[in-house]
GROMACS .gro file of C-alpha atoms in nm:
model
  354
    1UNK     CA    1   4.501   8.235   5.963
    2UNK     CA    2   4.218   8.438   6.118
    3UNK     CA    3   4.186   8.224   6.428
    4UNK     CA    4   4.542   8.288   6.539
    5UNK     CA    5   4.458   8.633   6.679
    6UNK     CA    6   4.189   8.517   6.927
    7UNK     CA    7   4.399   8.221   7.032
    8UNK     CA    8   4.698   8.448   7.090
    9UNK     CA    9   4.496   8.676   7.313
   10UNK     CA   10   4.351   8.382   7.509
   11UNK     CA   11   4.703   8.246   7.557
   12UNK     CA   12   4.821   8.583   7.688
   13UNK     CA   13   4.529   8.601   7.932
   14UNK     CA   14   4.592   8.245   8.050
   15UNK     CA   15   4.962   8.310   8.104
   16UNK     CA   16   4.898   8.631   8.291
   17UNK     CA   17   4.633   8.464   8.508
   18UNK     CA   18   4.872   8.183   8.594
   19UNK     CA   19   5.146   8.422   8.696
   20UNK     CA   20   4.904   8.627   8.899
   21UNK     CA   21   4.792   8.317   9.086
   22UNK     CA   22   5.152   8.213   9.148
   23UNK     CA   23   5.238   8.554   9.292
   24UNK     CA   24   4.955   8.519   9.541
   25UNK     CA   25   5.082   8.191   9.682
   26UNK     CA   26   5.335   8.156   9.964
   27UNK     CA   27   5.536   7.834   9.913
   28UNK     CA   28   5.584   7.585  10.193
   29UNK     CA   29   5.934   7.505  10.313
   30UNK     CA   30   6.116   7.340  10.023
   31UNK     CA   31   6.301   7.015  10.046
   32UNK     CA   32   6.673   7.097   9.998
   33UNK     CA   33   6.770   6.735   9.954
   34UNK     CA   34   6.887   6.635   9.609
   35UNK     CA   35   6.687   6.362   9.442
   36UNK     CA   36   6.875   6.037   9.387
   37UNK     CA   37   6.787   5.853   9.066
   38UNK     CA   38   6.922   5.574   8.852
   39UNK     CA   39   6.733   5.679   8.540
   40UNK     CA   40   6.744   6.022   8.376
   41UNK     CA   41   6.500   6.089   8.099
   42UNK     CA   42   6.532   6.424   7.929
   43UNK     CA   43   6.446   6.518   7.575
   44UNK     CA   44   6.736   6.692   7.403
   45UNK     CA   45   6.512   6.900   7.184
   46UNK     CA   46   6.610   7.072   6.869
   47UNK     CA   47   6.590   7.440   6.878
   48UNK     CA   48   6.257   7.602   6.848
   49UNK     CA   49   6.126   7.624   6.494
   50UNK     CA   50   5.973   7.966   6.516
   51UNK     CA   51   6.177   8.263   6.635
   52UNK     CA   52   5.967   8.489   6.860
   53UNK     CA   53   5.946   8.848   6.750
   54UNK     CA   54   6.179   9.052   6.973
   55UNK     CA   55   6.098   9.399   7.102
   56UNK     CA   56   6.401   9.613   7.013
   57UNK     CA   57   6.252   9.933   7.150
   58UNK     CA   58   5.958  10.030   7.364
   59UNK     CA   59   5.689  10.241   7.192
   60UNK     CA   60   5.742  10.611   7.245
   61UNK     CA   61   5.374  10.695   7.287
   62UNK     CA   62   5.256  10.719   7.649
   63UNK     CA   63   5.052  10.428   7.779
   64UNK     CA   64   4.774  10.438   8.037
   65UNK     CA   65   4.864  10.297   8.380
   66UNK     CA   66   4.800   9.928   8.417
   67UNK     CA   67   4.689   9.945   8.778
   68UNK     CA   68   4.796   9.726   9.067
   69UNK     CA   69   4.664   9.395   8.937
   70UNK     CA   70   4.942   9.147   8.843
   71UNK     CA   71   4.722   9.023   8.558
   72UNK     CA   72   4.676   9.373   8.418
   73UNK     CA   73   5.046   9.442   8.459
   74UNK     CA   74   5.131   9.131   8.256
   75UNK     CA   75   4.877   9.220   7.988
   76UNK     CA   76   5.027   9.568   7.958
   77UNK     CA   77   5.374   9.420   7.914
   78UNK     CA   78   5.251   9.179   7.647
   79UNK     CA   79   5.076   9.466   7.467
   80UNK     CA   80   5.399   9.672   7.471
   81UNK     CA   81   5.602   9.387   7.328
   82UNK     CA   82   5.338   9.298   7.071
   83UNK     CA   83   5.314   9.658   6.949
   84UNK     CA   84   5.692   9.688   6.918
   85UNK     CA   85   5.729   9.353   6.738
   86UNK     CA   86   5.443   9.418   6.497
   87UNK     CA   87   5.658   9.660   6.297
   88UNK     CA   88   5.834   9.354   6.144
   89UNK     CA   89   5.665   9.113   5.902
   90UNK     CA   90   5.634   8.754   6.025
   91UNK     CA   91   5.867   8.629   5.753
   92UNK     CA   92   6.157   8.861   5.849
   93UNK     CA   93   6.227   8.929   6.218
   94UNK     CA   94   6.547   9.060   6.380
   95UNK     CA   95   6.754   8.831   6.598
   96UNK     CA   96   7.038   8.880   6.845
   97UNK     CA   97   7.361   8.672   6.851
   98UNK     CA   98   7.223   8.471   7.144
   99UNK     CA   99   6.902   8.395   6.954
  100UNK     CA  100   7.103   8.293   6.649
  101UNK     CA  101   7.294   8.040   6.860
  102UNK     CA  102   6.972   7.909   7.012
  103UNK     CA  103   6.811   7.868   6.671
  104UNK     CA  104   7.121   7.743   6.491
  105UNK     CA  105   6.941   7.428   6.382
  106UNK     CA  106   7.005   7.063   6.449
  107UNK     CA  107   7.163   7.053   6.793
  108UNK     CA  108   7.166   6.788   7.066
  109UNK     CA  109   7.193   6.908   7.424
  110UNK     CA  110   7.410   6.672   7.629
  111UNK     CA  111   7.213   6.504   7.909
  112UNK     CA  112   7.385   6.438   8.244
  113UNK     CA  113   7.254   6.193   8.504
  114UNK     CA  114   7.378   6.272   8.859
  115UNK     CA  115   7.508   5.973   9.052
  116UNK     CA  116   7.601   5.914   9.417
  117UNK     CA  117   7.910   6.088   9.563
  118UNK     CA  118   7.900   6.365   9.300
  119UNK     CA  119   7.930   6.119   9.015
  120UNK     CA  120   7.802   6.200   8.667
  121UNK     CA  121   7.687   5.989   8.373
  122UNK     CA  122   7.681   6.195   8.053
  123UNK     CA  123   7.575   6.101   7.701
  124UNK     CA  124   7.630   6.316   7.394
  125UNK     CA  125   7.553   6.301   7.022
  126UNK     CA  126   7.669   6.515   6.731
  127UNK     CA  127   7.308   6.621   6.658
  128UNK     CA  128   6.947   6.554   6.751
  129UNK     CA  129   6.788   6.466   6.414
  130UNK     CA  130   6.944   6.200   6.194
  131UNK     CA  131   6.852   6.134   5.834
  132UNK     CA  132   6.753   5.772   5.788
  133UNK     CA  133   7.062   5.567   5.704
  134UNK     CA  134   7.313   5.793   5.881
  135UNK     CA  135   7.542   5.648   6.146
  136UNK     CA  136   7.458   5.754   6.503
  137UNK     CA  137   7.779   5.802   6.700
  138UNK     CA  138   7.714   5.768   7.075
  139UNK     CA  139   7.967   5.911   7.322
  140UNK     CA  140   7.935   5.852   7.698
  141UNK     CA  141   8.141   5.935   8.005
  142UNK     CA  142   8.124   5.823   8.369
  143UNK     CA  143   8.290   6.051   8.624
  144UNK     CA  144   8.327   6.012   8.999
  145UNK     CA  145   8.462   5.775   9.266
  146UNK     CA  146   8.219   5.493   9.180
  147UNK     CA  147   8.322   5.152   9.051
  148UNK     CA  148   8.221   5.111   8.687
  149UNK     CA  149   8.177   4.773   8.523
  150UNK     CA  150   8.354   4.671   8.205
  151UNK     CA  151   8.046   4.680   7.981
  152UNK     CA  152   7.852   4.986   7.863
  153UNK     CA  153   7.575   4.931   7.608
  154UNK     CA  154   7.354   5.157   7.394
  155UNK     CA  155   7.030   5.080   7.214
  156UNK     CA  156   6.732   5.256   7.059
  157UNK     CA  157   6.375   5.205   7.175
  158UNK     CA  158   6.084   5.311   6.955
  159UNK     CA  159   5.798   5.510   7.107
  160UNK     CA  160   5.423   5.523   7.060
  161UNK     CA  161   5.266   5.274   6.819
  162UNK     CA  162   5.611   5.165   6.704
  163UNK     CA  163   5.717   5.076   7.058
  164UNK     CA  164   5.982   4.809   7.081
  165UNK     CA  165   6.352   4.770   7.149
  166UNK     CA  166   6.605   4.752   6.866
  167UNK     CA  167   6.934   4.563   6.866
  168UNK     CA  168   7.198   4.760   7.055
  169UNK     CA  169   7.573   4.790   7.055
  170UNK     CA  170   7.855   4.776   7.309
  171UNK     CA  171   8.045   5.100   7.362
  172UNK     CA  172   8.425   5.076   7.356
  173UNK     CA  173   8.632   5.252   7.622
  174UNK     CA  174   8.925   5.457   7.490
  175UNK     CA  175   9.241   5.548   7.687
  176UNK     CA  176   9.082   5.874   7.803
  177UNK     CA  177   8.800   5.685   7.973
  178UNK     CA  178   8.538   5.788   7.715
  179UNK     CA  179   8.298   5.523   7.583
  180UNK     CA  180   8.181   5.538   7.224
  181UNK     CA  181   8.002   5.324   6.970
  182UNK     CA  182   7.774   5.341   6.666
  183UNK     CA  183   7.405   5.269   6.610
  184UNK     CA  184   7.227   5.221   6.279
  185UNK     CA  185   6.954   5.473   6.192
  186UNK     CA  186   6.803   5.271   5.907
  187UNK     CA  187   6.466   5.256   6.084
  188UNK     CA  188   6.119   5.399   6.045
  189UNK     CA  189   6.120   5.778   6.089
  190UNK     CA  190   6.004   5.899   6.428
  191UNK     CA  191   6.108   5.968   6.786
  192UNK     CA  192   6.334   5.718   6.963
  193UNK     CA  193   6.464   5.677   7.316
  194UNK     CA  194   6.839   5.634   7.337
  195UNK     CA  195   6.916   5.406   7.633
  196UNK     CA  196   7.275   5.372   7.755
  197UNK     CA  197   7.326   5.115   8.033
  198UNK     CA  198   7.624   5.065   8.264
  199UNK     CA  199   7.709   4.877   8.585
  200UNK     CA  200   7.792   5.127   8.859
  201UNK     CA  201   7.877   5.008   9.212
  202UNK     CA  202   7.721   4.672   9.131
  203UNK     CA  203   7.391   4.815   9.006
  204UNK     CA  204   7.261   4.875   8.654
  205UNK     CA  205   7.222   5.243   8.572
  206UNK     CA  206   7.017   5.346   8.267
  207UNK     CA  207   7.069   5.683   8.103
  208UNK     CA  208   6.773   5.779   7.883
  209UNK     CA  209   6.751   6.065   7.633
  210UNK     CA  210   6.580   6.108   7.296
  211UNK     CA  211   6.663   6.155   6.930
  212UNK     CA  212   6.474   6.165   6.602
  213UNK     CA  213   6.517   5.976   6.274
  214UNK     CA  214   6.400   6.169   5.967
  215UNK     CA  215   6.334   6.061   5.608
  216UNK     CA  216   6.547   6.208   5.330
  217UNK     CA  217   6.347   6.510   5.208
  218UNK     CA  218   6.560   6.630   4.918
  219UNK     CA  219   6.871   6.829   4.831
  220UNK     CA  220   6.967   7.194   4.853
  221UNK     CA  221   7.120   7.345   4.540
  222UNK     CA  222   7.241   7.682   4.668
  223UNK     CA  223   7.125   8.043   4.640
  224UNK     CA  224   7.015   8.200   4.314
  225UNK     CA  225   7.014   8.559   4.193
  226UNK     CA  226   6.875   8.803   4.450
  227UNK     CA  227   6.659   9.107   4.377
  228UNK     CA  228   6.493   9.403   4.552
  229UNK     CA  229   6.113   9.391   4.551
  230UNK     CA  230   5.858   9.583   4.760
  231UNK     CA  231   6.117   9.689   5.019
  232UNK     CA  232   6.243   9.329   5.049
  233UNK     CA  233   6.569   9.161   4.958
  234UNK     CA  234   6.441   8.844   4.788
  235UNK     CA  235   6.676   8.545   4.827
  236UNK     CA  236   6.582   8.237   4.619
  237UNK     CA  237   6.702   7.909   4.773
  238UNK     CA  238   6.709   7.611   4.537
  239UNK     CA  239   6.568   7.286   4.672
  240UNK     CA  240   6.478   6.960   4.498
  241UNK     CA  241   6.230   6.758   4.708
  242UNK     CA  242   6.194   6.381   4.693
  243UNK     CA  243   5.816   6.416   4.712
  244UNK     CA  244   5.556   6.682   4.638
  245UNK     CA  245   5.398   6.862   4.931
  246UNK     CA  246   5.398   7.176   5.142
  247UNK     CA  247   5.737   7.278   5.275
  248UNK     CA  248   5.850   7.547   5.521
  249UNK     CA  249   6.203   7.686   5.491
  250UNK     CA  250   6.377   7.897   5.755
  251UNK     CA  251   6.730   8.037   5.789
  252UNK     CA  252   6.930   8.304   5.969
  253UNK     CA  253   7.072   8.589   5.760
  254UNK     CA  254   7.419   8.717   5.854
  255UNK     CA  255   7.579   9.045   5.745
  256UNK     CA  256   7.956   9.071   5.792
  257UNK     CA  257   7.942   8.768   6.021
  258UNK     CA  258   7.670   8.911   6.248
  259UNK     CA  259   7.315   8.767   6.259
  260UNK     CA  260   7.053   9.026   6.164
  261UNK     CA  261   6.730   8.841   6.075
  262UNK     CA  262   6.547   8.511   6.088
  263UNK     CA  263   6.373   8.446   5.756
  264UNK     CA  264   6.095   8.197   5.679
  265UNK     CA  265   5.861   8.100   5.398
  266UNK     CA  266   5.607   7.824   5.324
  267UNK     CA  267   5.550   7.694   4.973
  268UNK     CA  268   5.402   7.399   4.788
  269UNK     CA  269   5.654   7.204   4.579
  270UNK     CA  270   5.552   6.964   4.302
  271UNK     CA  271   5.848   6.727   4.344
  272UNK     CA  272   6.080   6.894   4.093
  273UNK     CA  273   6.363   7.140   4.152
  274UNK     CA  274   6.229   7.480   4.262
  275UNK     CA  275   6.325   7.808   4.428
  276UNK     CA  276   6.190   7.885   4.772
  277UNK     CA  277   6.208   8.263   4.814
  278UNK     CA  278   6.313   8.403   5.150
  279UNK     CA  279   6.260   8.777   5.203
  280UNK     CA  280   6.458   9.014   5.426
  281UNK     CA  281   6.247   9.323   5.492
  282UNK     CA  282   6.381   9.676   5.489
  283UNK     CA  283   6.294   9.715   5.859
  284UNK     CA  284   6.584   9.479   5.941
  285UNK     CA  285   6.810   9.544   5.639
  286UNK     CA  286   6.807   9.921   5.582
  287UNK     CA  287   7.152  10.077   5.614
  288UNK     CA  288   7.338   9.744   5.602
  289UNK     CA  289   7.604   9.647   5.353
  290UNK     CA  290   7.883   9.393   5.321
  291UNK     CA  291   7.910   9.014   5.302
  292UNK     CA  292   7.581   8.825   5.335
  293UNK     CA  293   7.536   8.460   5.434
  294UNK     CA  294   7.246   8.225   5.503
  295UNK     CA  295   7.312   7.981   5.788
  296UNK     CA  296   7.110   7.739   5.997
  297UNK     CA  297   6.891   7.638   5.702
  298UNK     CA  298   6.608   7.412   5.808
  299UNK     CA  299   6.330   7.276   5.589
  300UNK     CA  300   6.017   7.101   5.712
  301UNK     CA  301   5.770   6.892   5.517
  302UNK     CA  302   5.437   6.988   5.668
  303UNK     CA  303   5.169   6.725   5.748
  304UNK     CA  304   4.948   6.638   5.453
  305UNK     CA  305   4.661   6.546   5.687
  306UNK     CA  306   4.586   6.566   6.060
  307UNK     CA  307   4.790   6.313   6.255
  308UNK     CA  308   5.082   6.302   6.010
  309UNK     CA  309   5.420   6.397   6.153
  310UNK     CA  310   5.631   6.694   6.045
  311UNK     CA  311   5.956   6.584   5.880
  312UNK     CA  312   6.282   6.782   5.905
  313UNK     CA  313   6.596   6.828   5.699
  314UNK     CA  314   6.888   7.071   5.721
  315UNK     CA  315   7.112   7.261   5.486
  316UNK     CA  316   7.494   7.251   5.488
  317UNK     CA  317   7.654   7.353   5.816
  318UNK     CA  318   7.856   7.629   5.647
  319UNK     CA  319   7.543   7.771   5.487
  320UNK     CA  320   7.544   7.966   5.159
  321UNK     CA  321   7.700   8.295   5.051
  322UNK     CA  322   7.450   8.551   4.921
  323UNK     CA  323   7.540   8.796   4.644
  324UNK     CA  324   7.321   9.102   4.676
  325UNK     CA  325   7.315   9.447   4.524
  326UNK     CA  326   7.086   9.745   4.567
  327UNK     CA  327   7.068   9.718   4.948
  328UNK     CA  328   7.076  10.098   4.966
  329UNK     CA  329   6.726  10.095   4.817
  330UNK     CA  330   6.581   9.927   5.126
  331UNK     CA  331   6.408  10.157   5.375
  332UNK     CA  332   6.345  10.123   5.747
  333UNK     CA  333   5.969  10.146   5.711
  334UNK     CA  334   5.752   9.944   5.954
  335UNK     CA  335   5.548   9.665   5.799
  336UNK     CA  336   5.218   9.779   5.946
  337UNK     CA  337   4.977   9.497   6.020
  338UNK     CA  338   4.621   9.615   6.100
  339UNK     CA  339   4.532   9.287   6.270
  340UNK     CA  340   4.839   9.306   6.495
  341UNK     CA  341   4.755   9.661   6.591
  342UNK     CA  342   4.397   9.561   6.674
  343UNK     CA  343   4.517   9.275   6.896
  344UNK     CA  344   4.757   9.507   7.078
  345UNK     CA  345   4.472   9.755   7.131
  346UNK     CA  346   4.251   9.481   7.277
  347UNK     CA  347   4.526   9.377   7.518
  348UNK     CA  348   4.575   9.741   7.617
  349UNK     CA  349   4.204   9.779   7.698
  350UNK     CA  350   4.209   9.459   7.903
  351UNK     CA  351   4.516   9.584   8.093
  352UNK     CA  352   4.348   9.913   8.185
  353UNK     CA  353   4.010   9.759   8.258
  354UNK     CA  354   3.844   9.974   7.996
   0.00000   0.00000   0.00000
């Protein structure tokens, strides 16, 4: 949308100003003491939904000096990166193996609460987002010289307007010292706090993290027949939604087992089976051949009105194989975006003080 450009530039200026201010400050002596706490609250977030455009190569054209100002220096760097990234269309951007891991989809990051005497209280889940009705397997471990009670419990607590505690469960200790148990996810979709409580050295310790319960959005049916169109490899992904609405699909494209591009597309679906077409642009696909796969498929149902939540669903963990021909017809031609070039030019002028 047209307002994204001005907002992007304002965000760049704000970020640069903040860094410039930070560089001008001399910190007081820090406190080296570790903080002791009996409650850890950390949100194990899913991976970011939008892959930032990387800058695979710096522009070859000479740039005017940015001067000594930290703000101008930051603006010049942002302009360089924005110019380099603008050669790729927003729907098809290159990714590195590390980015592919970071944006693999529905992942839960284990949260560890430090305890006294180098003890640790860790909770882990198989994923972050659960489809309503799925079983939530909770795994916890307590390590260290502390004395642990015989009872470890887990429960979900709703947030916001749905605040309230749900019935919990007792975790069972196995011979390896790991505690595990199951919670029911048949609840209203939304964010929930997962609270795991234990008695440690005679005191109750509460480990708090978060998870999300999602409605069932529909079913993936696989990948259809691909084609070459306007310097794009078009990959139709079949999806049958439970309800009509606007949906956004994203996935990582692999060639011979290596990630090469993050693909995305938004489309309105009427509630019946349909193809959502992902496009891999020639700027990321030219010169490639071999076995293609789509992995890390994620679909979002976008809010119908302000205030509605975004709902998430995920494709099969193994992804889908992609049969493609005619890849030799794709060309490494930049997808020139006049608006992107104008924004980069504005940032360059701000960096030089022109």
